[in-house]
C-alpha cells in the first residue's frame, strides 16, 4: 500500500511538472487569450497536442478570451464526456468471455470515473470563486484518476491479446483509450491555465 502511495505521488508530481506550459518572455498564461492561450494550455500535456488544441479551439470566442473561462470549458468538456466513457466501459464489460485482464482494467476505470464528476464540479466551483490552489488540487486528483485508468488500459494489452478476436470490441476499447487520453490532456490544459508562475 505504501509503495502504491509513493508511486502515485511520484506520478502526480511528474504530471504537474510536465504539464507546466513553456511561455516566452516571462509571460503568464493567464494573460494570454485566443489561440495563444489554447496552445499554451495544451503545451506539455504529453504526446500529440492536436486533439487538445482542436477541442479547446471549439470553445466560444468569449471562453477563449479569458483564462478562467477556458479552464472552465476544458473541465466542463471532460465532465460532460465522462458519462460516455462509463457507458463504453459498461458495454465492453457486458461482452461475455472477454479478456480478464481487460475486464479488470475496465473495472478499475469505472471506479476512477465514478468520482470524476464530483472532482471536476469541485474544481469548477473553485475556479469560479478564484480559489486556484483548491482548483489545482481537485484537477490533480481528477488527473490521477484518469491516469490510473489510462495506465490500466495500456497494461491490459487489449490489441496484442489474441483472445480479443472480435474487431468491434477491440475498436471500442481503442476508442475508449483515445477518449481517456484526451481527458488527460484537457485536465492538464486546465491545470496549465491555473498554474501561477
Short mmCIF file of N, CA and C in Angstrom, two decimals, residues 34-189:
data_model
loop_
_atom_site.label_atom_id
_atom_site.label_comp_id
_atom_site.label_asym_id
_atom_site.label_seq_id
_atom_site.Cartn_x
_atom_site.Cartn_y
_atom_site.Cartn_z
N UNK A 34 -7.24 33.82 -26.76
CA UNK A 34 -7.40 33.27 -28.10
C UNK A 34 -6.55 32.04 -28.35
N UNK A 35 -6.04 31.94 -29.58
CA UNK A 35 -5.25 30.77 -29.97
C UNK A 35 -3.97 30.63 -29.15
N UNK A 36 -3.37 31.75 -28.76
CA UNK A 36 -2.15 31.68 -27.95
C UNK A 36 -2.44 31.02 -26.60
N UNK A 37 -3.58 31.35 -26.01
CA UNK A 37 -3.98 30.74 -24.74
C UNK A 37 -4.23 29.25 -24.93
N UNK A 38 -4.93 28.90 -25.99
CA UNK A 38 -5.24 27.49 -26.27
C UNK A 38 -3.95 26.68 -26.43
N UNK A 39 -3.03 27.19 -27.23
CA UNK A 39 -1.79 26.44 -27.50
C UNK A 39 -0.91 26.35 -26.25
N UNK A 40 -0.84 27.43 -25.48
CA UNK A 40 -0.06 27.38 -24.24
C UNK A 40 -0.68 26.41 -23.24
N UNK A 41 -2.00 26.38 -23.19
CA UNK A 41 -2.68 25.47 -22.26
C UNK A 41 -2.41 24.02 -22.62
N UNK A 42 -2.41 23.70 -23.90
CA UNK A 42 -2.23 22.31 -24.34
C UNK A 42 -0.77 21.89 -24.36
N UNK A 43 0.15 22.84 -24.32
CA UNK A 43 1.57 22.51 -24.40
C UNK A 43 2.01 21.72 -23.17
N UNK A 44 2.72 20.65 -23.42
CA UNK A 44 3.27 19.86 -22.32
C UNK A 44 2.31 18.82 -21.77
N UNK A 45 1.16 18.64 -22.42
CA UNK A 45 0.19 17.66 -21.95
C UNK A 45 0.55 16.23 -22.31
N UNK A 46 1.62 16.07 -23.03
CA UNK A 46 2.07 14.73 -23.40
C UNK A 46 1.55 14.30 -24.75
N UNK A 47 2.43 13.78 -25.56
CA UNK A 47 2.03 13.24 -26.86
C UNK A 47 1.56 14.31 -27.82
N UNK A 48 0.73 13.90 -28.75
CA UNK A 48 0.20 14.79 -29.77
C UNK A 48 -0.79 15.77 -29.13
N UNK A 49 -0.55 17.05 -29.31
CA UNK A 49 -1.39 18.07 -28.69
C UNK A 49 -2.55 18.48 -29.58
N UNK A 50 -2.64 17.93 -30.80
CA UNK A 50 -3.64 18.36 -31.77
C UNK A 50 -5.06 18.18 -31.26
N UNK A 51 -5.36 17.06 -30.61
CA UNK A 51 -6.72 16.83 -30.10
C UNK A 51 -7.08 17.85 -29.03
N UNK A 52 -6.15 18.14 -28.15
CA UNK A 52 -6.38 19.13 -27.10
C UNK A 52 -6.63 20.50 -27.73
N UNK A 53 -5.77 20.89 -28.67
CA UNK A 53 -5.89 22.20 -29.32
C UNK A 53 -7.22 22.31 -30.06
N UNK A 54 -7.57 21.30 -30.84
CA UNK A 54 -8.82 21.38 -31.61
C UNK A 54 -10.04 21.41 -30.69
N UNK A 55 -9.99 20.68 -29.59
CA UNK A 55 -11.11 20.70 -28.65
C UNK A 55 -11.25 22.07 -28.00
N UNK A 56 -10.14 22.64 -27.53
CA UNK A 56 -10.21 23.95 -26.88
C UNK A 56 -10.53 25.06 -27.88
N UNK A 57 -10.11 24.90 -29.13
CA UNK A 57 -10.46 25.89 -30.15
C UNK A 57 -11.95 25.88 -30.46
N UNK A 58 -12.65 24.79 -30.10
CA UNK A 58 -14.10 24.73 -30.32
C UNK A 58 -14.87 25.55 -29.28
N UNK A 59 -14.17 26.06 -28.28
CA UNK A 59 -14.81 26.92 -27.29
C UNK A 59 -15.25 28.22 -27.96
N UNK A 60 -16.21 28.88 -27.38
CA UNK A 60 -16.69 30.14 -27.94
C UNK A 60 -15.57 31.19 -27.85
N UNK A 61 -15.64 32.24 -28.68
CA UNK A 61 -14.63 33.29 -28.60
C UNK A 61 -14.52 33.90 -27.19
N UNK A 62 -15.64 34.05 -26.50
CA UNK A 62 -15.61 34.59 -25.14
C UNK A 62 -14.85 33.68 -24.19
N UNK A 63 -15.01 32.36 -24.36
CA UNK A 63 -14.32 31.42 -23.49
C UNK A 63 -12.82 31.40 -23.78
N UNK A 64 -12.44 31.61 -25.05
CA UNK A 64 -11.02 31.62 -25.40
C UNK A 64 -10.36 32.95 -25.07
N UNK A 65 -11.16 33.96 -24.76
CA UNK A 65 -10.61 35.28 -24.48
C UNK A 65 -10.11 35.42 -23.05
N UNK A 66 -10.52 34.52 -22.18
CA UNK A 66 -10.18 34.66 -20.76
C UNK A 66 -9.78 33.30 -20.20
N UNK A 67 -8.68 33.28 -19.47
CA UNK A 67 -8.10 32.02 -18.99
C UNK A 67 -9.06 31.22 -18.12
N UNK A 68 -9.73 31.87 -17.17
CA UNK A 68 -10.67 31.14 -16.30
C UNK A 68 -11.78 30.49 -17.11
N UNK A 69 -12.29 31.21 -18.09
CA UNK A 69 -13.39 30.68 -18.91
C UNK A 69 -12.92 29.47 -19.72
N UNK A 70 -11.69 29.51 -20.22
CA UNK A 70 -11.18 28.37 -20.98
C UNK A 70 -10.93 27.17 -20.06
N UNK A 71 -10.42 27.42 -18.87
CA UNK A 71 -10.24 26.32 -17.90
C UNK A 71 -11.59 25.70 -17.57
N UNK A 72 -12.60 26.54 -17.36
CA UNK A 72 -13.95 26.06 -17.07
C UNK A 72 -14.46 25.22 -18.24
N UNK A 73 -14.24 25.68 -19.48
CA UNK A 73 -14.67 24.94 -20.67
C UNK A 73 -14.01 23.56 -20.72
N UNK A 74 -12.70 23.51 -20.49
CA UNK A 74 -11.97 22.23 -20.53
C UNK A 74 -12.51 21.27 -19.47
N UNK A 75 -12.72 21.78 -18.28
CA UNK A 75 -13.25 20.93 -17.20
C UNK A 75 -14.67 20.46 -17.50
N UNK A 76 -15.48 21.36 -18.00
CA UNK A 76 -16.88 21.00 -18.32
C UNK A 76 -16.91 19.98 -19.45
N UNK A 77 -16.01 20.11 -20.43
CA UNK A 77 -15.95 19.14 -21.54
C UNK A 77 -15.67 17.74 -20.99
N UNK A 78 -14.68 17.63 -20.12
CA UNK A 78 -14.35 16.32 -19.55
C UNK A 78 -15.53 15.80 -18.74
N UNK A 79 -16.12 16.66 -17.94
CA UNK A 79 -17.26 16.23 -17.12
C UNK A 79 -18.42 15.74 -17.99
N UNK A 80 -18.73 16.47 -19.05
CA UNK A 80 -19.83 16.10 -19.92
C UNK A 80 -19.57 14.79 -20.67
N UNK A 81 -18.32 14.53 -21.00
CA UNK A 81 -18.00 13.33 -21.77
C UNK A 81 -17.62 12.13 -20.90
N UNK A 82 -17.50 12.34 -19.61
CA UNK A 82 -17.18 11.23 -18.72
C UNK A 82 -18.30 10.19 -18.73
N UNK A 83 -19.52 10.64 -18.92
CA UNK A 83 -20.64 9.69 -18.98
C UNK A 83 -20.50 8.77 -20.20
N UNK A 84 -20.00 9.31 -21.32
CA UNK A 84 -19.75 8.47 -22.49
C UNK A 84 -18.73 7.38 -22.18
N UNK A 85 -17.73 7.75 -21.39
CA UNK A 85 -16.70 6.77 -21.00
C UNK A 85 -17.33 5.66 -20.17
N UNK A 86 -18.13 6.03 -19.19
CA UNK A 86 -18.73 5.00 -18.35
C UNK A 86 -19.70 4.12 -19.15
N UNK A 87 -20.42 4.71 -20.11
CA UNK A 87 -21.29 3.90 -20.97
C UNK A 87 -20.47 2.91 -21.79
N UNK A 88 -19.35 3.37 -22.35
CA UNK A 88 -18.48 2.48 -23.13
C UNK A 88 -17.91 1.37 -22.27
N UNK A 89 -17.53 1.71 -21.06
CA UNK A 89 -16.99 0.70 -20.14
C UNK A 89 -18.05 -0.37 -19.85
N UNK A 90 -19.27 0.08 -19.60
CA UNK A 90 -20.34 -0.87 -19.32
C UNK A 90 -20.61 -1.78 -20.51
N UNK A 91 -20.58 -1.23 -21.73
CA UNK A 91 -20.79 -2.05 -22.93
C UNK A 91 -19.69 -3.09 -23.08
N UNK A 92 -18.46 -2.67 -22.88
CA UNK A 92 -17.35 -3.61 -23.01
C UNK A 92 -17.38 -4.67 -21.92
N UNK A 93 -17.73 -4.27 -20.71
CA UNK A 93 -17.79 -5.23 -19.61
C UNK A 93 -18.91 -6.24 -19.77
N UNK A 94 -19.92 -5.90 -20.59
CA UNK A 94 -21.04 -6.81 -20.81
C UNK A 94 -20.72 -7.90 -21.83
N UNK A 95 -19.58 -7.79 -22.50
CA UNK A 95 -19.20 -8.79 -23.50
C UNK A 95 -18.84 -10.09 -22.78
N UNK A 96 -19.51 -11.19 -23.14
CA UNK A 96 -19.18 -12.46 -22.48
C UNK A 96 -17.81 -12.98 -22.93
N UNK A 97 -17.14 -13.66 -22.03
CA UNK A 97 -15.84 -14.28 -22.32
C UNK A 97 -14.81 -13.28 -22.82
N UNK A 98 -14.88 -12.05 -22.31
CA UNK A 98 -13.90 -11.04 -22.71
C UNK A 98 -12.63 -11.26 -21.91
N UNK A 99 -11.53 -10.81 -22.43
CA UNK A 99 -10.23 -10.98 -21.79
C UNK A 99 -10.28 -10.50 -20.33
N UNK A 100 -9.92 -11.36 -19.38
CA UNK A 100 -10.00 -10.98 -17.96
C UNK A 100 -9.12 -9.79 -17.59
N UNK A 101 -7.97 -9.66 -18.22
CA UNK A 101 -7.09 -8.53 -17.92
C UNK A 101 -7.74 -7.21 -18.34
N UNK A 102 -8.38 -7.21 -19.51
CA UNK A 102 -9.08 -6.01 -19.96
C UNK A 102 -10.29 -5.74 -19.09
N UNK A 103 -11.03 -6.78 -18.71
CA UNK A 103 -12.18 -6.57 -17.83
C UNK A 103 -11.75 -5.98 -16.49
N UNK A 104 -10.62 -6.41 -15.98
CA UNK A 104 -10.09 -5.85 -14.74
C UNK A 104 -9.74 -4.38 -14.93
N UNK A 105 -9.10 -4.06 -16.06
CA UNK A 105 -8.76 -2.66 -16.36
C UNK A 105 -10.02 -1.81 -16.48
N UNK A 106 -11.04 -2.35 -17.12
CA UNK A 106 -12.30 -1.62 -17.28
C UNK A 106 -12.98 -1.38 -15.93
N UNK A 107 -12.93 -2.36 -15.07
CA UNK A 107 -13.50 -2.20 -13.72
C UNK A 107 -12.75 -1.11 -12.96
N UNK A 108 -11.42 -1.10 -13.08
CA UNK A 108 -10.63 -0.04 -12.44
C UNK A 108 -11.00 1.32 -13.01
N UNK A 109 -11.18 1.39 -14.34
CA UNK A 109 -11.56 2.66 -14.98
C UNK A 109 -12.92 3.13 -14.48
N UNK A 110 -13.85 2.20 -14.38
CA UNK A 110 -15.19 2.56 -13.90
C UNK A 110 -15.10 3.13 -12.48
N UNK A 111 -14.31 2.50 -11.64
CA UNK A 111 -14.12 3.00 -10.28
C UNK A 111 -13.55 4.42 -10.29
N UNK A 112 -12.61 4.68 -11.17
CA UNK A 112 -11.97 6.00 -11.24
C UNK A 112 -12.93 7.05 -11.79
N UNK A 113 -13.70 6.68 -12.82
CA UNK A 113 -14.59 7.65 -13.47
C UNK A 113 -15.85 7.94 -12.65
N UNK A 114 -16.22 7.06 -11.73
CA UNK A 114 -17.41 7.31 -10.91
C UNK A 114 -17.25 8.56 -10.04
N UNK A 115 -16.05 8.85 -9.59
CA UNK A 115 -15.84 10.02 -8.73
C UNK A 115 -15.38 11.25 -9.51
N UNK A 116 -15.15 11.09 -10.81
CA UNK A 116 -14.61 12.19 -11.61
C UNK A 116 -15.55 13.39 -11.66
N UNK A 117 -16.85 13.15 -11.82
CA UNK A 117 -17.81 14.26 -11.89
C UNK A 117 -17.71 15.17 -10.66
N UNK A 118 -17.65 14.56 -9.49
CA UNK A 118 -17.58 15.35 -8.25
C UNK A 118 -16.29 16.16 -8.19
N UNK A 119 -15.17 15.55 -8.57
CA UNK A 119 -13.89 16.27 -8.53
C UNK A 119 -13.90 17.46 -9.49
N UNK A 120 -14.45 17.25 -10.68
CA UNK A 120 -14.47 18.33 -11.67
C UNK A 120 -15.46 19.42 -11.26
N UNK A 121 -16.59 19.03 -10.71
CA UNK A 121 -17.53 20.03 -10.21
C UNK A 121 -16.89 20.87 -9.11
N UNK A 122 -16.17 20.23 -8.20
CA UNK A 122 -15.46 20.96 -7.15
C UNK A 122 -14.39 21.87 -7.74
N UNK A 123 -13.69 21.39 -8.77
CA UNK A 123 -12.67 22.23 -9.43
C UNK A 123 -13.32 23.44 -10.09
N UNK A 124 -14.45 23.25 -10.77
CA UNK A 124 -15.14 24.37 -11.40
C UNK A 124 -15.64 25.37 -10.37
N UNK A 125 -16.15 24.88 -9.25
CA UNK A 125 -16.58 25.79 -8.18
C UNK A 125 -15.39 26.60 -7.66
N UNK A 126 -14.25 25.95 -7.53
CA UNK A 126 -13.04 26.65 -7.06
C UNK A 126 -12.57 27.67 -8.09
N UNK A 127 -12.66 27.34 -9.38
CA UNK A 127 -12.29 28.30 -10.44
C UNK A 127 -13.22 29.50 -10.38
N UNK A 128 -14.52 29.24 -10.24
CA UNK A 128 -15.50 30.33 -10.20
C UNK A 128 -15.25 31.27 -9.02
N UNK A 129 -14.80 30.72 -7.91
CA UNK A 129 -14.52 31.56 -6.74
C UNK A 129 -13.06 32.04 -6.70
N UNK A 130 -12.33 31.75 -7.77
CA UNK A 130 -10.92 32.13 -7.92
C UNK A 130 -10.04 31.57 -6.79
N UNK A 131 -10.40 30.41 -6.32
CA UNK A 131 -9.61 29.69 -5.32
C UNK A 131 -8.73 28.68 -6.07
N UNK A 132 -7.69 29.22 -6.71
CA UNK A 132 -6.87 28.41 -7.62
C UNK A 132 -6.13 27.25 -6.95
N UNK A 133 -5.60 27.42 -5.75
CA UNK A 133 -4.96 26.26 -5.12
C UNK A 133 -5.93 25.09 -4.92
N UNK A 134 -7.17 25.41 -4.54
CA UNK A 134 -8.17 24.35 -4.39
C UNK A 134 -8.50 23.72 -5.75
N UNK A 135 -8.67 24.57 -6.76
CA UNK A 135 -8.96 24.05 -8.10
C UNK A 135 -7.85 23.12 -8.57
N UNK A 136 -6.61 23.53 -8.33
CA UNK A 136 -5.47 22.70 -8.73
C UNK A 136 -5.49 21.34 -8.03
N UNK A 137 -5.82 21.34 -6.75
CA UNK A 137 -5.88 20.07 -6.01
C UNK A 137 -6.93 19.13 -6.60
N UNK A 138 -8.10 19.68 -6.93
CA UNK A 138 -9.16 18.85 -7.50
C UNK A 138 -8.78 18.35 -8.89
N UNK A 139 -8.14 19.22 -9.67
CA UNK A 139 -7.73 18.81 -11.02
C UNK A 139 -6.64 17.74 -10.93
N UNK A 140 -5.71 17.89 -10.02
CA UNK A 140 -4.66 16.88 -9.85
C UNK A 140 -5.27 15.55 -9.44
N UNK A 141 -6.27 15.59 -8.57
CA UNK A 141 -6.95 14.34 -8.17
C UNK A 141 -7.67 13.72 -9.36
N UNK A 142 -8.33 14.55 -10.17
CA UNK A 142 -9.01 14.04 -11.37
C UNK A 142 -8.00 13.48 -12.36
N UNK A 143 -6.88 14.18 -12.53
CA UNK A 143 -5.82 13.69 -13.42
C UNK A 143 -5.30 12.34 -12.95
N UNK A 144 -5.16 12.19 -11.67
CA UNK A 144 -4.68 10.93 -11.11
C UNK A 144 -5.64 9.80 -11.45
N UNK A 145 -6.93 10.06 -11.33
CA UNK A 145 -7.93 9.04 -11.67
C UNK A 145 -7.88 8.66 -13.14
N UNK A 146 -7.80 9.67 -13.99
CA UNK A 146 -7.76 9.42 -15.43
C UNK A 146 -6.46 8.72 -15.81
N UNK A 147 -5.35 9.12 -15.20
CA UNK A 147 -4.06 8.49 -15.48
C UNK A 147 -4.07 7.02 -15.07
N UNK A 148 -4.67 6.74 -13.94
CA UNK A 148 -4.75 5.34 -13.48
C UNK A 148 -5.56 4.50 -14.47
N UNK A 149 -6.67 5.04 -14.94
CA UNK A 149 -7.47 4.33 -15.94
C UNK A 149 -6.66 4.11 -17.20
N UNK A 150 -5.99 5.15 -17.67
CA UNK A 150 -5.17 5.04 -18.89
C UNK A 150 -4.08 3.99 -18.75
N UNK A 151 -3.39 4.00 -17.63
CA UNK A 151 -2.30 3.03 -17.44
C UNK A 151 -2.84 1.61 -17.34
N UNK A 152 -4.01 1.43 -16.73
CA UNK A 152 -4.61 0.09 -16.65
C UNK A 152 -5.00 -0.42 -18.04
N UNK A 153 -5.56 0.48 -18.86
CA UNK A 153 -5.93 0.07 -20.22
C UNK A 153 -4.70 -0.32 -21.03
N UNK A 154 -3.64 0.47 -20.91
CA UNK A 154 -2.40 0.13 -21.62
C UNK A 154 -1.83 -1.19 -21.14
N UNK A 155 -1.85 -1.41 -19.84
CA UNK A 155 -1.29 -2.63 -19.27
C UNK A 155 -2.08 -3.87 -19.68
N UNK A 156 -3.35 -3.69 -20.03
CA UNK A 156 -4.16 -4.85 -20.42
C UNK A 156 -3.77 -5.39 -21.79
N UNK A 157 -3.05 -4.59 -22.59
CA UNK A 157 -2.58 -5.01 -23.91
C UNK A 157 -3.72 -5.63 -24.73
N UNK A 158 -4.86 -4.94 -24.76
CA UNK A 158 -6.04 -5.49 -25.42
C UNK A 158 -5.85 -5.70 -26.91
N UNK A 159 -5.02 -4.90 -27.56
CA UNK A 159 -4.82 -5.07 -29.00
C UNK A 159 -3.88 -6.22 -29.32
N UNK A 160 -2.96 -6.51 -28.42
CA UNK A 160 -2.00 -7.57 -28.68
C UNK A 160 -2.45 -8.94 -28.21
N UNK A 161 -3.55 -8.98 -27.51
CA UNK A 161 -4.02 -10.25 -26.96
C UNK A 161 -4.82 -11.01 -28.01
N UNK A 162 -4.41 -12.20 -28.32
CA UNK A 162 -5.08 -12.99 -29.36
C UNK A 162 -6.47 -13.44 -28.95
N UNK A 163 -6.80 -13.40 -27.66
CA UNK A 163 -8.14 -13.79 -27.22
C UNK A 163 -9.19 -12.76 -27.63
N UNK A 164 -8.75 -11.54 -27.89
CA UNK A 164 -9.68 -10.47 -28.26
C UNK A 164 -9.85 -10.46 -29.78
N UNK A 165 -10.47 -11.48 -30.31
CA UNK A 165 -10.57 -11.60 -31.76
C UNK A 165 -11.77 -10.86 -32.33
N UNK A 166 -12.60 -10.27 -31.52
CA UNK A 166 -13.73 -9.53 -32.01
C UNK A 166 -13.28 -8.11 -32.33
N UNK A 167 -13.24 -7.78 -33.61
CA UNK A 167 -12.72 -6.48 -34.06
C UNK A 167 -13.52 -5.32 -33.48
N UNK A 168 -14.82 -5.48 -33.35
CA UNK A 168 -15.65 -4.40 -32.82
C UNK A 168 -15.29 -4.11 -31.36
N UNK A 169 -15.05 -5.14 -30.58
CA UNK A 169 -14.68 -4.94 -29.18
C UNK A 169 -13.32 -4.27 -29.06
N UNK A 170 -12.37 -4.69 -29.90
CA UNK A 170 -11.05 -4.06 -29.89
C UNK A 170 -11.17 -2.60 -30.29
N UNK A 171 -12.00 -2.30 -31.29
CA UNK A 171 -12.20 -0.92 -31.74
C UNK A 171 -12.82 -0.09 -30.61
N UNK A 172 -13.81 -0.66 -29.91
CA UNK A 172 -14.42 0.06 -28.79
C UNK A 172 -13.40 0.33 -27.69
N UNK A 173 -12.56 -0.64 -27.40
CA UNK A 173 -11.52 -0.45 -26.37
C UNK A 173 -10.51 0.60 -26.82
N UNK A 174 -10.16 0.59 -28.10
CA UNK A 174 -9.22 1.58 -28.64
C UNK A 174 -9.82 2.98 -28.56
N UNK A 175 -11.10 3.12 -28.93
CA UNK A 175 -11.77 4.42 -28.85
C UNK A 175 -11.86 4.90 -27.41
N UNK A 176 -12.16 3.99 -26.51
CA UNK A 176 -12.21 4.33 -25.09
C UNK A 176 -10.86 4.87 -24.63
N UNK A 177 -9.80 4.21 -25.03
CA UNK A 177 -8.46 4.65 -24.65
C UNK A 177 -8.16 6.04 -25.20
N UNK A 178 -8.57 6.32 -26.43
CA UNK A 178 -8.35 7.65 -27.03
C UNK A 178 -9.08 8.73 -26.23
N UNK A 179 -10.32 8.45 -25.83
CA UNK A 179 -11.07 9.43 -25.05
C UNK A 179 -10.45 9.66 -23.68
N UNK A 180 -9.97 8.61 -23.06
CA UNK A 180 -9.32 8.75 -21.76
C UNK A 180 -8.07 9.61 -21.89
N UNK A 181 -7.30 9.39 -22.96
CA UNK A 181 -6.09 10.19 -23.19
C UNK A 181 -6.47 11.65 -23.44
N UNK A 182 -7.54 11.90 -24.20
CA UNK A 182 -7.99 13.27 -24.43
C UNK A 182 -8.40 13.92 -23.11
N UNK A 183 -9.10 13.20 -22.27
CA UNK A 183 -9.48 13.75 -20.96
C UNK A 183 -8.24 14.13 -20.16
N UNK A 184 -7.23 13.28 -20.22
CA UNK A 184 -5.98 13.56 -19.51
C UNK A 184 -5.36 14.86 -20.04
N UNK A 185 -5.35 15.04 -21.35
CA UNK A 185 -4.77 16.24 -21.94
C UNK A 185 -5.57 17.49 -21.57
N UNK A 186 -6.89 17.38 -21.57
CA UNK A 186 -7.72 18.54 -21.23
C UNK A 186 -7.61 18.91 -19.75
N UNK A 187 -7.51 17.92 -18.90
CA UNK A 187 -7.29 18.22 -17.48
C UNK A 187 -5.92 18.86 -17.27
N UNK A 188 -4.92 18.39 -18.00
CA UNK A 188 -3.58 19.01 -17.94
C UNK A 188 -3.64 20.44 -18.44
N UNK A 189 -4.43 20.69 -19.50
CA UNK A 189 -4.57 22.05 -20.02
C UNK A 189 -5.21 22.96 -18.98
#
